[in-house]
Short mmCIF file of C-alpha atoms in Angstrom, two decimals:
data_model
loop_
_atom_site.label_atom_id
_atom_site.label_comp_id
_atom_site.label_asym_id
_atom_site.label_seq_id
_atom_site.Cartn_x
_atom_site.Cartn_y
_atom_site.Cartn_z
CA UNK S 1348 -2.80 -10.60 6.16
CA UNK S 1349 -5.99 -11.03 4.17
CA UNK S 1350 -8.69 -8.39 3.92
CA UNK S 1351 -12.20 -8.49 5.25
CA UNK S 1352 -15.15 -8.92 2.94
CA UNK S 1353 -17.30 -5.78 3.08
CA UNK S 1354 -20.71 -5.37 1.50
CA UNK S 1355 -23.25 -2.59 1.29
CA UNK S 1356 -26.78 -2.87 2.71
CA UNK S 1357 -29.18 -4.43 0.17
CA UNK S 1358 -30.92 -1.19 -0.82
CA UNK S 1359 -27.63 0.64 -1.27
CA UNK S 1360 -26.31 -2.25 -3.35
CA UNK S 1361 -29.43 -2.19 -5.49
CA UNK S 1362 -29.09 1.54 -6.15
CA UNK S 1363 -25.37 1.27 -6.88
CA UNK S 1364 -25.83 -1.55 -9.37
CA UNK S 1365 -28.73 0.20 -11.14
CA UNK S 1366 -26.77 3.44 -11.55
CA UNK S 1367 -23.55 1.83 -12.79
CA UNK S 1368 -25.44 -0.46 -15.19
CA UNK S 1369 -27.33 2.51 -16.61
CA UNK S 1370 -24.19 4.56 -17.24
CA UNK S 1371 -22.41 1.52 -18.70
CA UNK S 1372 -25.30 0.85 -21.06
CA UNK S 1373 -25.46 4.46 -22.22
CA UNK S 1374 -21.69 4.63 -22.82
CA UNK S 1375 -21.92 1.37 -24.80
CA UNK S 1376 -24.74 2.66 -26.98
CA UNK S 1377 -25.06 5.21 -29.77
CA UNK S 1378 -25.62 8.30 -27.61
CA UNK S 1379 -23.25 11.21 -27.89
CA UNK S 1380 -20.65 10.72 -25.14
CA UNK S 1381 -20.76 14.41 -24.22
CA UNK S 1382 -24.49 14.13 -23.52
CA UNK S 1383 -24.04 11.06 -21.33
CA UNK S 1384 -21.18 12.59 -19.34
CA UNK S 1385 -23.10 15.85 -18.87
CA UNK S 1386 -26.21 14.07 -17.57
CA UNK S 1387 -24.23 11.92 -15.15
CA UNK S 1388 -22.23 14.82 -13.72
CA UNK S 1389 -25.23 17.14 -13.39
CA UNK S 1390 -27.03 14.49 -11.32
CA UNK S 1391 -24.01 13.41 -9.26
CA UNK S 1392 -23.37 17.03 -8.30
CA UNK S 1393 -27.05 17.57 -7.44
CA UNK S 1394 -27.42 20.39 -9.94
CA UNK S 1395 -30.34 19.12 -12.05
CA UNK S 1396 -32.81 21.89 -11.11
CA UNK S 1397 -30.35 24.69 -11.83
CA UNK S 1398 -29.23 23.02 -15.05
CA UNK S 1399 -32.81 22.66 -16.33
CA UNK S 1400 -33.60 26.30 -15.48
CA UNK S 1401 -30.54 27.38 -17.43
CA UNK S 1402 -31.52 25.18 -20.38
CA UNK S 1403 -34.99 26.79 -20.31
CA UNK S 1404 -33.45 30.26 -20.66
CA UNK S 1405 -33.57 31.49 -17.07
CA UNK S 1406 -31.24 34.32 -16.06
CA UNK S 1407 -28.13 33.06 -14.29
CA UNK S 1408 -24.91 34.68 -13.11
CA UNK S 1409 -21.65 34.31 -15.06
CA UNK S 1410 -20.30 32.06 -12.30
CA UNK S 1411 -23.36 29.79 -12.47
CA UNK S 1412 -23.06 29.60 -16.23
CA UNK S 1413 -19.42 28.57 -16.07
CA UNK S 1414 -20.27 25.90 -13.48
CA UNK S 1415 -23.16 24.47 -15.48
CA UNK S 1416 -21.25 24.57 -18.77
CA UNK S 1417 -18.39 22.72 -17.11
CA UNK S 1418 -20.40 19.53 -16.75
CA UNK S 1419 -20.22 19.13 -20.54
CA UNK S 1420 -16.74 17.84 -21.50
CA UNK S 1421 -17.14 19.51 -24.90
CA UNK S 1422 -16.78 22.83 -23.04
CA UNK S 1423 -13.49 21.86 -21.41
CA UNK S 1424 -9.83 21.36 -22.32
CA UNK S 1425 -7.26 19.01 -20.80
CA UNK S 1426 -3.48 19.43 -20.79
CA UNK S 1427 -3.06 16.47 -23.15
CA UNK S 1428 -5.34 18.19 -25.68
CA UNK S 1429 -2.46 20.49 -26.58
CA UNK S 1430 -0.03 17.68 -27.45
CA UNK S 1431 0.82 17.81 -31.14
CA UNK S 1432 1.10 14.07 -31.70
CA UNK S 1433 -2.17 12.97 -30.07
CA UNK S 1434 -4.52 10.70 -32.04
CA UNK S 1435 -7.37 13.11 -32.74
CA UNK S 1436 -10.02 10.46 -33.40
CA UNK S 1437 -9.30 8.40 -30.29
CA UNK S 1438 -8.92 11.49 -28.12
CA UNK S 1439 -12.41 12.75 -28.98
CA UNK S 1440 -13.95 9.97 -26.89
CA UNK S 1441 -11.22 9.40 -24.29
CA UNK S 1442 -11.26 13.10 -23.35
CA UNK S 1443 -14.95 12.89 -22.45
CA UNK S 1444 -14.48 9.71 -20.43
CA UNK S 1445 -11.44 11.11 -18.66
CA UNK S 1446 -13.47 14.20 -17.74
CA UNK S 1447 -16.15 11.96 -16.21
CA UNK S 1448 -13.50 10.04 -14.24
CA UNK S 1449 -11.89 13.23 -12.90
CA UNK S 1450 -15.12 15.03 -12.07
CA UNK S 1451 -16.58 11.96 -10.39
CA UNK S 1452 -13.58 12.15 -8.03
CA UNK S 1453 -14.76 15.64 -7.03
CA UNK S 1454 -18.10 14.29 -5.74
CA UNK S 1455 -18.79 12.95 -2.22
CA UNK S 1456 -19.48 9.53 -3.77
CA UNK S 1457 -15.80 9.21 -4.66
CA UNK S 1458 -15.09 8.49 -0.98
CA UNK S 1459 -17.62 5.65 -0.84
CA UNK S 1460 -15.08 2.93 -1.59
CA UNK S 1461 -17.42 0.16 -2.73
CA UNK S 1462 -19.33 2.50 -5.03
CA UNK S 1463 -16.26 4.32 -6.37
CA UNK S 1464 -14.17 1.24 -7.13
CA UNK S 1465 -16.94 -0.32 -9.16
CA UNK S 1466 -17.79 2.90 -10.98
CA UNK S 1467 -14.16 3.51 -12.00
CA UNK S 1468 -13.76 -0.13 -13.01
CA UNK S 1469 -16.73 0.26 -15.36
CA UNK S 1470 -15.27 3.46 -16.80
CA UNK S 1471 -11.92 1.72 -17.34
CA UNK S 1472 -13.57 -0.66 -19.82
CA UNK S 1473 -14.56 2.32 -21.93
CA UNK S 1474 -11.46 4.48 -21.43
CA UNK S 1475 -8.47 2.11 -21.52
CA UNK S 1476 -7.22 0.08 -24.47
CA UNK S 1477 -8.03 -2.96 -22.32
CA UNK S 1478 -8.70 -3.71 -18.66
CA UNK S 1479 -8.81 -7.12 -16.96
CA UNK S 1480 -11.05 -8.49 -14.26
CA UNK S 1481 -11.00 -7.59 -10.58
CA UNK S 1482 -9.12 -4.29 -10.92
CA UNK S 1483 -9.39 -1.59 -8.25
CA UNK S 1484 -8.76 2.07 -8.97
CA UNK S 1485 -8.71 4.47 -6.01
CA UNK S 1486 -9.11 8.25 -5.85
CA UNK S 1487 -7.12 10.92 -7.68
CA UNK S 1488 -5.62 8.78 -10.47
CA UNK S 1489 -4.71 10.77 -13.57
CA UNK S 1490 -3.82 9.82 -17.15
CA UNK S 1491 -2.54 11.51 -20.27
CA UNK S 1492 -5.08 10.04 -22.68
CA UNK S 1493 -6.22 6.75 -21.17
CA UNK S 1494 -6.61 4.99 -24.50
CA UNK S 1495 -2.94 3.92 -24.63
CA UNK S 1496 -3.13 1.94 -21.37
CA UNK S 1497 -3.43 -1.85 -21.13
CA UNK S 1498 -4.19 -3.28 -17.68
CA UNK S 1499 -4.22 -6.95 -16.67
CA UNK S 1500 -6.31 -8.78 -14.06
CA UNK S 1501 -6.51 -7.93 -10.34
CA UNK S 1502 -4.46 -4.74 -10.59
CA UNK S 1503 -4.63 -2.24 -7.72
CA UNK S 1504 -3.85 1.44 -8.30
CA UNK S 1505 -3.95 3.55 -5.13
CA UNK S 1506 -4.56 7.25 -4.48
CA UNK S 1507 -2.99 10.08 -6.50
CA UNK S 1508 -1.12 7.90 -8.99
CA UNK S 1509 -0.22 9.30 -12.41
CA UNK S 1510 -0.27 6.84 -15.32
CA UNK S 1511 1.25 8.65 -18.28
CA UNK S 1512 0.23 7.13 -21.62
CA UNK S 1513 1.49 9.80 -23.97
CA UNK S 1514 3.41 6.84 -25.41
CA UNK S 1515 2.15 3.38 -24.44
CA UNK S 1516 1.77 1.81 -21.00
CA UNK S 1517 1.31 -1.91 -20.35
CA UNK S 1518 0.53 -3.12 -16.81
CA UNK S 1519 0.44 -6.87 -16.16
CA UNK S 1520 -1.65 -9.03 -13.83
CA UNK S 1521 -1.73 -8.56 -10.05
CA UNK S 1522 0.34 -5.36 -10.12
CA UNK S 1523 0.17 -3.09 -7.06
CA UNK S 1524 0.86 0.62 -7.56
CA UNK S 1525 1.06 2.57 -4.30
CA UNK S 1526 0.00 6.13 -3.51
CA UNK S 1527 1.73 9.02 -5.30
CA UNK S 1528 3.56 6.80 -7.77
CA UNK S 1529 4.29 8.19 -11.25
CA UNK S 1530 4.75 5.94 -14.28
CA UNK S 1531 5.89 7.73 -17.44
CA UNK S 1532 5.91 6.87 -21.13
CA UNK S 1533 7.33 10.14 -22.51
CA UNK S 1534 10.53 12.07 -21.90
CA UNK S 1535 11.82 15.56 -22.74
CA UNK S 1536 15.12 16.42 -24.37
CA UNK S 1537 17.65 17.93 -21.94
CA UNK S 1538 18.51 20.87 -24.25
CA UNK S 1539 15.22 21.45 -26.07
CA UNK S 1540 12.48 20.75 -23.56
CA UNK S 1541 9.85 21.16 -26.28
CA UNK S 1542 11.17 17.98 -27.96
CA UNK S 1543 9.37 14.89 -26.66
CA UNK S 1544 10.15 11.21 -27.24
CA UNK S 1545 7.46 8.61 -26.56
CA UNK S 1546 8.14 5.09 -25.34
CA UNK S 1547 6.46 1.82 -24.42
CA UNK S 1548 6.74 1.40 -20.65
CA UNK S 1549 6.11 -2.09 -19.27
CA UNK S 1550 5.18 -3.17 -15.75
CA UNK S 1551 5.10 -6.98 -15.72
CA UNK S 1552 2.98 -9.39 -13.65
CA UNK S 1553 3.10 -9.26 -9.84
CA UNK S 1554 5.19 -6.08 -9.65
CA UNK S 1555 4.95 -3.76 -6.65
CA UNK S 1556 5.67 -0.07 -7.20
CA UNK S 1557 5.73 1.30 -3.69
CA UNK S 1558 4.97 4.73 -2.23
CA UNK S 1559 6.04 7.84 -4.17
CA UNK S 1560 8.23 5.93 -6.61
CA UNK S 1561 8.73 6.78 -10.28
CA UNK S 1562 9.24 4.69 -13.41
CA UNK S 1563 10.82 6.60 -16.28
CA UNK S 1564 9.64 6.31 -19.85
CA UNK S 1565 10.62 3.13 -21.68
CA UNK S 1566 11.65 1.20 -18.57
CA UNK S 1567 10.55 -2.38 -18.02
CA UNK S 1568 9.98 -3.53 -14.44
CA UNK S 1569 10.26 -7.31 -14.55
CA UNK S 1570 7.88 -9.90 -13.17
CA UNK S 1571 7.53 -10.04 -9.37
CA UNK S 1572 9.99 -7.17 -8.83
CA UNK S 1573 9.70 -4.41 -6.22
CA UNK S 1574 10.59 -0.75 -6.65
CA UNK S 1575 11.16 0.70 -3.18
CA UNK S 1576 9.49 3.83 -1.84
CA UNK S 1577 10.72 7.17 -3.26
CA UNK S 1578 12.96 5.39 -5.78
CA UNK S 1579 13.32 6.27 -9.47
CA UNK S 1580 13.71 3.48 -12.02
CA UNK S 1581 15.65 4.83 -14.99
CA UNK S 1582 16.82 1.44 -16.23
CA UNK S 1583 15.20 -1.99 -16.41
CA UNK S 1584 14.63 -3.91 -13.19
CA UNK S 1585 14.96 -7.67 -13.71
CA UNK S 1586 12.30 -10.13 -12.58
CA UNK S 1587 12.23 -10.94 -8.84
CA UNK S 1588 14.68 -8.14 -7.96
CA UNK S 1589 14.20 -5.55 -5.22
CA UNK S 1590 15.48 -2.17 -6.43
CA UNK S 1591 15.89 1.05 -4.49
CA UNK S 1592 17.51 4.45 -4.74
CA UNK S 1593 17.79 7.37 -7.13
CA UNK S 1594 18.60 6.06 -9.63
CA UNK S 1595 17.23 2.69 -8.55
CA UNK S 1596 19.62 -0.24 -8.42
CA UNK S 1597 18.94 -3.88 -7.69
CA UNK S 1598 19.89 -4.54 -4.08
CA UNK S 1599 18.78 -8.13 -3.65
CA UNK S 1600 16.64 -10.92 -5.07
CA UNK S 1601 13.39 -11.86 -3.37
CA UNK S 1602 13.94 -14.68 -0.92
CA UNK S 1603 13.25 -18.03 -2.60
CA UNK S 1604 13.54 -16.75 -6.18
CA UNK S 1605 17.31 -16.84 -6.47
CA UNK S 1606 17.44 -19.82 -8.84
CA UNK S 1607 15.32 -18.12 -11.51
CA UNK S 1608 16.54 -14.53 -11.15
CA UNK S 1609 19.35 -12.74 -12.94
CA UNK S 1610 22.46 -12.05 -10.84
CA UNK S 1611 22.60 -8.70 -9.08
CA UNK S 1612 25.90 -7.78 -10.75
CA UNK S 1613 25.22 -5.81 -13.94
CA UNK S 1614 21.49 -6.29 -13.55
CA UNK S 1615 20.12 -2.87 -14.43
CA UNK S 1616 20.50 -2.28 -18.16
CA UNK S 1617 19.13 0.71 -20.08
CA UNK S 1618 17.00 -0.75 -22.89
CA UNK S 1619 14.73 2.25 -23.34
CA UNK S 1620 15.92 2.86 -26.91
CA UNK S 1621 14.41 -0.50 -27.89
CA UNK S 1622 10.99 0.75 -26.72
CA UNK S 1623 11.03 4.21 -28.29
CA UNK S 1624 7.94 4.83 -30.42
CA UNK S 1625 7.95 6.63 -33.73
CA UNK S 1626 5.81 9.74 -33.93
CA UNK S 1627 4.23 11.20 -37.06
CA UNK S 1628 2.92 14.74 -36.92
CA UNK S 1629 0.27 16.03 -39.34
CA UNK S 1630 1.71 17.94 -42.30
CA UNK S 1631 -0.61 20.87 -41.69
CA UNK S 1632 0.13 21.17 -37.96
CA UNK S 1633 0.67 24.73 -36.75
CA UNK S 1634 3.30 24.34 -34.03
CA UNK S 1635 4.31 26.98 -31.53
CA UNK S 1636 7.21 27.32 -29.11
CA UNK S 1637 5.71 28.13 -25.72
CA UNK S 1638 9.14 29.03 -24.25
CA UNK S 1639 10.64 31.18 -27.03
CA UNK S 1640 14.20 30.43 -25.95
CA UNK S 1641 17.46 30.37 -27.88
CA UNK S 1642 18.25 26.65 -27.99
CA UNK S 1643 21.67 26.90 -29.65
CA UNK S 1644 24.31 25.72 -27.14
CA UNK S 1645 27.46 27.88 -27.31
CA UNK S 1646 29.74 24.85 -27.48
CA UNK S 1647 27.98 23.18 -30.42
CA UNK S 1648 29.13 23.96 -33.95
#
């Protein structure tokens, strides 16, 4: 079933285009990204008068001050900011853009689908490593950094999806990622949960990741494959296969693709080791163990 074409009234379209073009131009220019993000969020949240009074030295409550300071991404921290192996230079900018993406989703305009899809698509050009044409990003999507994500053409990412790019994430053309799906590119050691390995996770062209499914770090979901709802892919899914379960296994081949698909028998192979990424930590890094546990198993010499 095809979708209807929906358009905004002319004046709304004019205002939408002017706003998005202005933000795009400012993010593409030489302005400090923190300043651009702050201005945009202050206006989107309707807080310009209060913000200007604060800037002019007016007395405000501690709660007001925290709220107004929070529009500036330089006054915030994100979970990924604490990761030891992050690329400091790239993160400086992607953090600010990610803050704009997240805080935009807290505004009423985030529910105006035509406006929100086009605004997020513009931000994707600045945040991601690359983003193709015709992509649609719905509400509540989260990332680790954003700058380690490559997205092809005509990709649809629905509500409350997590795209983890602590390692590297590549998403091909015409991929559909349903609500509440999680795609990972890092994994924790079973004994020492502070030890993290990063991987390159690959979602090939025309893949469908359906509702509340999960792709583990380093897995490749092959072209035109389907991962069924609430399934967890821990090993590769070959092209044109339909996989389901926890862990996901290939159950069938899409009707009409049998001649070009791998056989079902022995289909799901663990090739994650081939996609593990090397990680170099700074020599002067001051690490800390947030758990403070004894990690010496009693049965290991």
